[in-house]
PDB file of C-alpha atoms in Angstrom:
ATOM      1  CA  UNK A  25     163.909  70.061  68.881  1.00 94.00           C
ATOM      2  CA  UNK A  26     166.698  70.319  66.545  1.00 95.00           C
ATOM      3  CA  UNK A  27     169.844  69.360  67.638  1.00 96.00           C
ATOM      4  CA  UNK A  28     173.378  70.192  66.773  1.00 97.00           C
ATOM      5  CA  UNK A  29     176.435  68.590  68.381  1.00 97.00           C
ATOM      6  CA  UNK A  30     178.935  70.945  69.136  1.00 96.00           C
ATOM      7  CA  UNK A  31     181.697  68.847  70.512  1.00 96.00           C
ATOM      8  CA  UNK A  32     182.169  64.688  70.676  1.00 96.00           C
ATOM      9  CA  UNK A  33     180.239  62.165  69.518  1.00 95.00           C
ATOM     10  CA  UNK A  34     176.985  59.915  69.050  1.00 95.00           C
ATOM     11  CA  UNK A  35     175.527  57.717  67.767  1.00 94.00           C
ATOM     12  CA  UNK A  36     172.028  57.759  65.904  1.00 93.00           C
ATOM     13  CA  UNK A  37     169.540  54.157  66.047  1.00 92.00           C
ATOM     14  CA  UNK A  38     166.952  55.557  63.521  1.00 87.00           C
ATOM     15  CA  UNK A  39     163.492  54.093  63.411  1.00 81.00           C
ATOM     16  CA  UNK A  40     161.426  52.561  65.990  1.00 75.00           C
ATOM     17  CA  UNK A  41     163.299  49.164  65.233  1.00 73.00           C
ATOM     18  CA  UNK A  42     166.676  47.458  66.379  1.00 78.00           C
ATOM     19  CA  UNK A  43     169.017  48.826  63.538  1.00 82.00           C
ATOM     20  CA  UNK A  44     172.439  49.284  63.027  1.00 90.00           C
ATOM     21  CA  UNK A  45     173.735  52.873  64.429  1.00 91.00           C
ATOM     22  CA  UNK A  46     175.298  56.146  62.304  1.00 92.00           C
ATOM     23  CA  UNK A  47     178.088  57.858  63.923  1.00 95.00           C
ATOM     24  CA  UNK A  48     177.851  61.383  64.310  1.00 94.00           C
ATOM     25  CA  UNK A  49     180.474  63.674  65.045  1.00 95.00           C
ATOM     26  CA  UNK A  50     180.958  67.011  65.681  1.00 95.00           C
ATOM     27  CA  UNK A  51     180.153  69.236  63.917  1.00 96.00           C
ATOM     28  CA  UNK A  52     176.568  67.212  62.917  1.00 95.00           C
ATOM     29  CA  UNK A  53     172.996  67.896  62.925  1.00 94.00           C
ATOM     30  CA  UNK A  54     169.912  65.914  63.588  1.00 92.00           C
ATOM     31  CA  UNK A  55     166.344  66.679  62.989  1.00 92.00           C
ATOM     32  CA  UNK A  56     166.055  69.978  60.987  1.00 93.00           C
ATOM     33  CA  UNK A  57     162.676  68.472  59.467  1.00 92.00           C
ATOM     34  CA  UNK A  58     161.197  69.476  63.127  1.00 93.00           C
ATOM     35  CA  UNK A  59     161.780  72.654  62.118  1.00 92.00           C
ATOM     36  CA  UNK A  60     159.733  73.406  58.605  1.00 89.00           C
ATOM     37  CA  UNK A  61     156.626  70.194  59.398  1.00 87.00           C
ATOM     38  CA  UNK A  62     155.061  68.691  61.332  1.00 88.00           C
ATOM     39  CA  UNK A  63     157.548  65.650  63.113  1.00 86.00           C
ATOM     40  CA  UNK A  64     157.591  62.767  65.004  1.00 86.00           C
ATOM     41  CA  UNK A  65     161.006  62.607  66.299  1.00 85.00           C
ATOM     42  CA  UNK A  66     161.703  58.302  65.803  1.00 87.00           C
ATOM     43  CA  UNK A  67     164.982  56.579  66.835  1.00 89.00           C
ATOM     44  CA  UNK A  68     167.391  57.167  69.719  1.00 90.00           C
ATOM     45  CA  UNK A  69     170.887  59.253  70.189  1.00 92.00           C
ATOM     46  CA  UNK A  70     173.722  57.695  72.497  1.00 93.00           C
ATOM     47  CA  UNK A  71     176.676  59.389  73.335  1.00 94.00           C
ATOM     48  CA  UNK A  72     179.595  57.748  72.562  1.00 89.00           C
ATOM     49  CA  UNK A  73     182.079  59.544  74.645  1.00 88.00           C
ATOM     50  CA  UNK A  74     181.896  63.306  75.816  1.00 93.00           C
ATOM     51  CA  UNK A  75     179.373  65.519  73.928  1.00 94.00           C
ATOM     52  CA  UNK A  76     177.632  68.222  74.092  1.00 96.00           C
ATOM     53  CA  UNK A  77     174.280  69.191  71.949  1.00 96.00           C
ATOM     54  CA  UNK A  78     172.965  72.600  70.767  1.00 97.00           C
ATOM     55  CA  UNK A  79     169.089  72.775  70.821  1.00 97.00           C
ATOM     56  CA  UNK A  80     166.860  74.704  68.669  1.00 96.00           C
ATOM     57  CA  UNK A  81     163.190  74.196  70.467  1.00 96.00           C
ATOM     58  CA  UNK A  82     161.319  74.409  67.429  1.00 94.00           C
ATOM     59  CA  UNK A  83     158.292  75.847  68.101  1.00 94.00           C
ATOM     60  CA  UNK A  84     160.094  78.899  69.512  1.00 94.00           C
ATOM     61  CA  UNK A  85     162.537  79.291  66.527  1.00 91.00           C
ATOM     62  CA  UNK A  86     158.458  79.017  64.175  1.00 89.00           C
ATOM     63  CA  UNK A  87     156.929  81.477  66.700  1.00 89.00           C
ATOM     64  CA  UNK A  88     160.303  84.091  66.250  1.00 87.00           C
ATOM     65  CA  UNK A  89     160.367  83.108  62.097  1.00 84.00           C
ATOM     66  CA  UNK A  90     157.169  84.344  61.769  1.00 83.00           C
ATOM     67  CA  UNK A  91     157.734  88.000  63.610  1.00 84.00           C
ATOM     68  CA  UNK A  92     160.008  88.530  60.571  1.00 75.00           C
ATOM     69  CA  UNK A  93     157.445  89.175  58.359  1.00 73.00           C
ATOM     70  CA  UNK A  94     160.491  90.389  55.757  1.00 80.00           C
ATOM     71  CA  UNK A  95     162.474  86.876  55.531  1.00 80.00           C
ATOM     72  CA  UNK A  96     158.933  84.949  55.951  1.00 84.00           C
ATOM     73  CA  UNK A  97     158.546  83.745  51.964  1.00 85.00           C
ATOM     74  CA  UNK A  98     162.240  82.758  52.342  1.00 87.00           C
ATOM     75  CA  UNK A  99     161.270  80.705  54.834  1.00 87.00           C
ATOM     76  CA  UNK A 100     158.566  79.032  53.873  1.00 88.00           C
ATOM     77  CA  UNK A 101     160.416  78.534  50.303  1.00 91.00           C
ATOM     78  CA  UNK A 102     162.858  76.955  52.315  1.00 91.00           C
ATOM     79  CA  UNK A 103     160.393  74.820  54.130  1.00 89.00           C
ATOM     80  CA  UNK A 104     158.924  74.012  50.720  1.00 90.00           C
ATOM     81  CA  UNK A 105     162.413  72.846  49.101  1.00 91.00           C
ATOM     82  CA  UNK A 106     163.011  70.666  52.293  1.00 90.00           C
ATOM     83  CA  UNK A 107     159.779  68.841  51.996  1.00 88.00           C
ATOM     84  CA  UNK A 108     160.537  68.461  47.956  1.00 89.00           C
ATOM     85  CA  UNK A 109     164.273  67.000  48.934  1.00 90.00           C
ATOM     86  CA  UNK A 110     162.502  64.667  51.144  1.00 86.00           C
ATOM     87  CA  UNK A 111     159.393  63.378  50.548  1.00 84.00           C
ATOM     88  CA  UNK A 112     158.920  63.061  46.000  1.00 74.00           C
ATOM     89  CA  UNK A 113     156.369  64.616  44.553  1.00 71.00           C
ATOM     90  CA  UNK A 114     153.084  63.022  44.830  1.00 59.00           C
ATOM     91  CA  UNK A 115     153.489  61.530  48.463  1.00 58.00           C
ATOM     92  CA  UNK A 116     151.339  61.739  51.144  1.00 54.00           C
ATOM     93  CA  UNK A 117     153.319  63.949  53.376  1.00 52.00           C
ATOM     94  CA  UNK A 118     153.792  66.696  51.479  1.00 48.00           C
ATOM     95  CA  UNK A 119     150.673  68.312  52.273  1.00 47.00           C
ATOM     96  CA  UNK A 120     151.981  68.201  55.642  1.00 44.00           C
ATOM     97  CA  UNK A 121     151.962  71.732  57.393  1.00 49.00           C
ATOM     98  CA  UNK A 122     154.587  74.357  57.089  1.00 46.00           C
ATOM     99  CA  UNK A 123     155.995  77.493  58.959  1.00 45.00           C
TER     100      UNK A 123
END
């Protein structure tokens, strides 16, 4: 899932490891990778006072891109340009599978 908070605040433990948080306030976004590739979601969100979160379930938003067969290239373009922004050219998980 992608997630969007709406209102409050959290903070964001990336990686499997102890590490030192990011604080993320409304109006933030986690997780669009899920989205466009294949994604292991890694690291844990806390709240850090009242919040509330937006979901996108991702496989729902793929199954609904792909009904649009007139915005589909646009969206896998997209996809394309996300993978380029963050994985360089050359590595391993750019061959990783798009919308």
């Amino acid at each position: 899932k992608m997630y969007f908070i709406s209102r409050g605040g959290c903070e964001y433990y990336p990686g499997v490891s102890e590490s030192d948080p990011v604080e993320l306030w409304s109006p933030s976004y986690l997780s669009e990778a899920v989205l466009w590739m294949v994604w292991e979601h890694q690291g844990r969100l806390i709240a850090n006072s009242y919040c509330e979160l937006v979901l996108i379930d991702a496989q729902k938003f793929q199954d609904m891109v792909s009904l649009t067969s007139t915005h589909l290239s646009k969206y896998r373009h997209y996809s394309a340009l996300f993978r380029h922004a963050l994985f360089p050219k050359g590595s391993a998980a750019m061959n990783s599978e798009d919308i």
